[in-house]
Amino acid sequence: MSITDTAFQECINPDCGAEFDCGQALFKCPKCGELLDARYNWDRIEVPGKLSDFAARWANRSNRLDFSGVWRFRELLNFCEDKYKVTIGEGQTILQQNDAVAQYVDMKPGCLYLQYEGLNPSGSFKDNGMAAAFSHAKMVGVKSCACASTGNTSASVALYAHSCGMKCTVFIGSGRIAFGKLSQSMDYGAQTIQIRGDFDDCMRQVQDVCTKLGLYLLNSLNPFRLEGQKAIMYRIIEGLGWEVPDWIVVPGGNLGNSSAFGKAFYELKQLGLIERIPRMAIINATGADTLTDLVNSKKLAWNNGRVNQAIIDDYYADLTARNFSPHTCASAIEISRPVNLKKCLRSIDICNGVVRAVTDDEIRDAKAIIGKHGLGCEPASAATIAGLRHLRAEGIIGADERVACVLTGHALKDPNVTVNYHKQKQGKFSNPPVEAPNDLDEIIKLIR
Ligand code: F0G
């Protein structure tokens, strides 16, 4: 194993600040237990002088790293040598300008963009992160890995583990996972363990299992996974002709994306590659709204890294005392103890962020609108449009600001929510199938 001198790991706790080389598989700081960041010695990396320089790689699609929507930005996540870099073609995603959805959220034509991550190999944004995390895993010689998941992480881990020749075990909450996702982890050959509990229970168990058995953890506690997810922001900027939007809107679950996105913008600004940082809106479901509660009601904030831990401890103690388990139709974000909470608070600080929660009815309606006018998405992704609608109504986001919503997962991930919405006429935009006799004239009468 050869470790580059371009990157290292650092504890996010300013009172600790311990540093480790990238040759170690660490998922929290061994000294103080806080989250770790991947950090770079930028003076040892040849970063292009401007972001548009990355466009030159489009012409070189036969190079697997230039083709990858993550690795064509490789100077911005330079923690391993090329020989370890894993790609299965992730990040061939598009930024779709969408005026019909813009109208639904009361925005002016030309202002709303949907960053559609459903086009990834396993159908969700997770593949961006896995390309990076599996590269690190290969660099440190991993044979077996594991994750807890609400479904998409497990699908992505199963796919990448298979392609890297690693064994993998995924932990999912019994009855808590959408069918499309469950089918993927089984089909891609992962050992799938259904725990009688929710995602938060799985997350706790997988950390202990990984520690006891020395398995490599692929949840977003893994700092290298979040490095890959930064590329989603690079591609939004790329889709806007190398310009920065005014707002990024993202669903909030375990808070890995929001953490990665804030870090991406911070670094780009630090490198002089962008002049301003966009604002960020993070959208919870009301049935899993820990972040919203902590930030908006309890006023929890990054506070230069000195987050008030007592507020978090009290909040979680209350959840435990009430035996609270989160519930939302957006099963991907059905999480009440988000592991990246502190990094997300840092992103809110970097991006002057706001947090909102939306109801399941709002999510289902927004999903139907995206389905009808866009590329479709799973419920968690639609929380962005439902949240944007709130923020427009409140006047926090202007009708003519440029907004990019991250549609995190493919519509086929969760067919049950879609079929129930339409067949059971659950919302304003339900489009149920029409029963017809097996008779030509009768069928013709029904065609509208
Ligand atoms: N959208 C989708 C489709 C997801 O699968 C997830 C998370 C999120 C949003 C939330 O992203 O955690 O970065 O805030 N899914 C994880 C999983 C938890 O296990 O698949 P986050």
Tab-separated table of N, CA, C and O in Angstrom, residues 121-124 151-152 154-156 158-159 179-190 413:
chain	number	residue	atom	x	y	z
A	121	PRO	N	-25.680	4.101	-11.723
A	121	PRO	CA	-25.787	2.658	-11.971
A	121	PRO	C	-26.748	1.928	-11.032
A	121	PRO	O	-27.471	1.033	-11.461
A	122	SER	N	-26.793	2.293	-9.750
A	122	SER	CA	-27.747	1.608	-8.870
A	122	SER	C	-29.006	2.445	-8.665
A	122	SER	O	-29.853	2.105	-7.847
A	123	GLY	N	-29.128	3.539	-9.385
A	123	GLY	CA	-30.372	4.319	-9.352
A	123	GLY	C	-30.459	5.374	-8.274
A	123	GLY	O	-31.536	5.930	-8.045
A	124	SER	N	-29.352	5.664	-7.589
A	124	SER	CA	-29.390	6.761	-6.612
A	124	SER	C	-28.029	7.451	-6.531
A	124	SER	O	-27.016	6.940	-7.030
A	151	GLY	N	-32.072	1.546	2.293
A	151	GLY	CA	-32.264	0.854	1.021
A	151	GLY	C	-31.297	1.226	-0.076
A	151	GLY	O	-30.743	0.356	-0.743
A	152	ASN	N	-31.062	2.506	-0.275
A	152	ASN	CA	-30.202	2.887	-1.395
A	152	ASN	C	-28.726	2.626	-1.127
A	152	ASN	O	-27.991	2.220	-2.021
A	154	SER	N	-27.595	0.247	0.671
A	154	SER	CA	-27.380	-1.200	0.543
A	154	SER	C	-27.322	-1.606	-0.928
A	154	SER	O	-26.489	-2.434	-1.316
A	155	ALA	N	-28.175	-1.008	-1.764
A	155	ALA	CA	-28.170	-1.337	-3.192
A	155	ALA	C	-26.826	-0.953	-3.807
A	155	ALA	O	-26.210	-1.728	-4.561
A	156	SER	N	-26.350	0.231	-3.460
A	156	SER	CA	-25.111	0.730	-4.043
A	156	SER	C	-23.906	-0.054	-3.531
A	156	SER	O	-23.021	-0.449	-4.311
A	158	ALA	N	-23.890	-3.097	-2.422
A	158	ALA	CA	-23.935	-4.450	-2.992
A	158	ALA	C	-23.356	-4.439	-4.405
A	158	ALA	O	-22.565	-5.313	-4.774
A	159	LEU	N	-23.716	-3.426	-5.177
A	159	LEU	CA	-23.241	-3.344	-6.563
A	159	LEU	C	-21.728	-3.113	-6.635
A	159	LEU	O	-21.017	-3.802	-7.369
A	179	PHE	N	-39.369	-1.758	-1.993
A	179	PHE	CA	-39.149	-3.031	-2.683
A	179	PHE	C	-38.042	-2.996	-3.728
A	179	PHE	O	-37.262	-3.933	-3.848
A	180	GLY	N	-37.998	-1.911	-4.498
A	180	GLY	CA	-36.974	-1.818	-5.543
A	180	GLY	C	-35.585	-1.963	-4.942
A	180	GLY	O	-34.703	-2.619	-5.500
A	181	LYS	N	-35.398	-1.352	-3.783
A	181	LYS	CA	-34.079	-1.337	-3.144
A	181	LYS	C	-33.720	-2.709	-2.558
A	181	LYS	O	-32.595	-3.189	-2.677
A	182	LEU	N	-34.718	-3.312	-1.908
A	182	LEU	CA	-34.507	-4.644	-1.330
A	182	LEU	C	-34.133	-5.623	-2.439
A	182	LEU	O	-33.212	-6.433	-2.295
A	183	SER	N	-34.841	-5.518	-3.564
A	183	SER	CA	-34.567	-6.449	-4.666
A	183	SER	C	-33.122	-6.281	-5.135
A	183	SER	O	-32.461	-7.260	-5.484
A	184	GLN	N	-32.605	-5.056	-5.117
A	184	GLN	CA	-31.239	-4.844	-5.602
A	184	GLN	C	-30.195	-5.518	-4.723
A	184	GLN	O	-29.295	-6.187	-5.219
A	185	SER	N	-30.305	-5.341	-3.396
A	185	SER	CA	-29.228	-5.894	-2.558
A	185	SER	C	-29.200	-7.419	-2.670
A	185	SER	O	-28.133	-8.032	-2.702
A	186	MET	N	-30.394	-8.040	-2.791
A	186	MET	CA	-30.415	-9.500	-2.940
A	186	MET	C	-29.839	-9.897	-4.302
A	186	MET	O	-29.028	-10.809	-4.417
A	187	ASP	N	-30.266	-9.171	-5.325
A	187	ASP	CA	-29.858	-9.509	-6.684
A	187	ASP	C	-28.356	-9.335	-6.893
A	187	ASP	O	-27.733	-10.115	-7.607
A	188	TYR	N	-27.769	-8.322	-6.270
A	188	TYR	CA	-26.336	-8.063	-6.444
A	188	TYR	C	-25.482	-8.921	-5.511
A	188	TYR	O	-24.276	-8.738	-5.416
A	189	GLY	N	-26.130	-9.809	-4.778
A	189	GLY	CA	-25.374	-10.820	-4.049
A	189	GLY	C	-24.909	-10.442	-2.649
A	189	GLY	O	-24.031	-11.094	-2.079
A	190	ALA	N	-25.504	-9.395	-2.059
A	190	ALA	CA	-25.116	-9.048	-0.684
A	190	ALA	C	-25.791	-9.997	0.306
A	190	ALA	O	-26.889	-10.490	0.045
A	413	LYS	N	-37.515	2.962	-7.603
A	413	LYS	CA	-37.044	2.456	-6.312
A	413	LYS	C	-38.215	2.062	-5.423
A	413	LYS	O	-38.124	1.127	-4.628
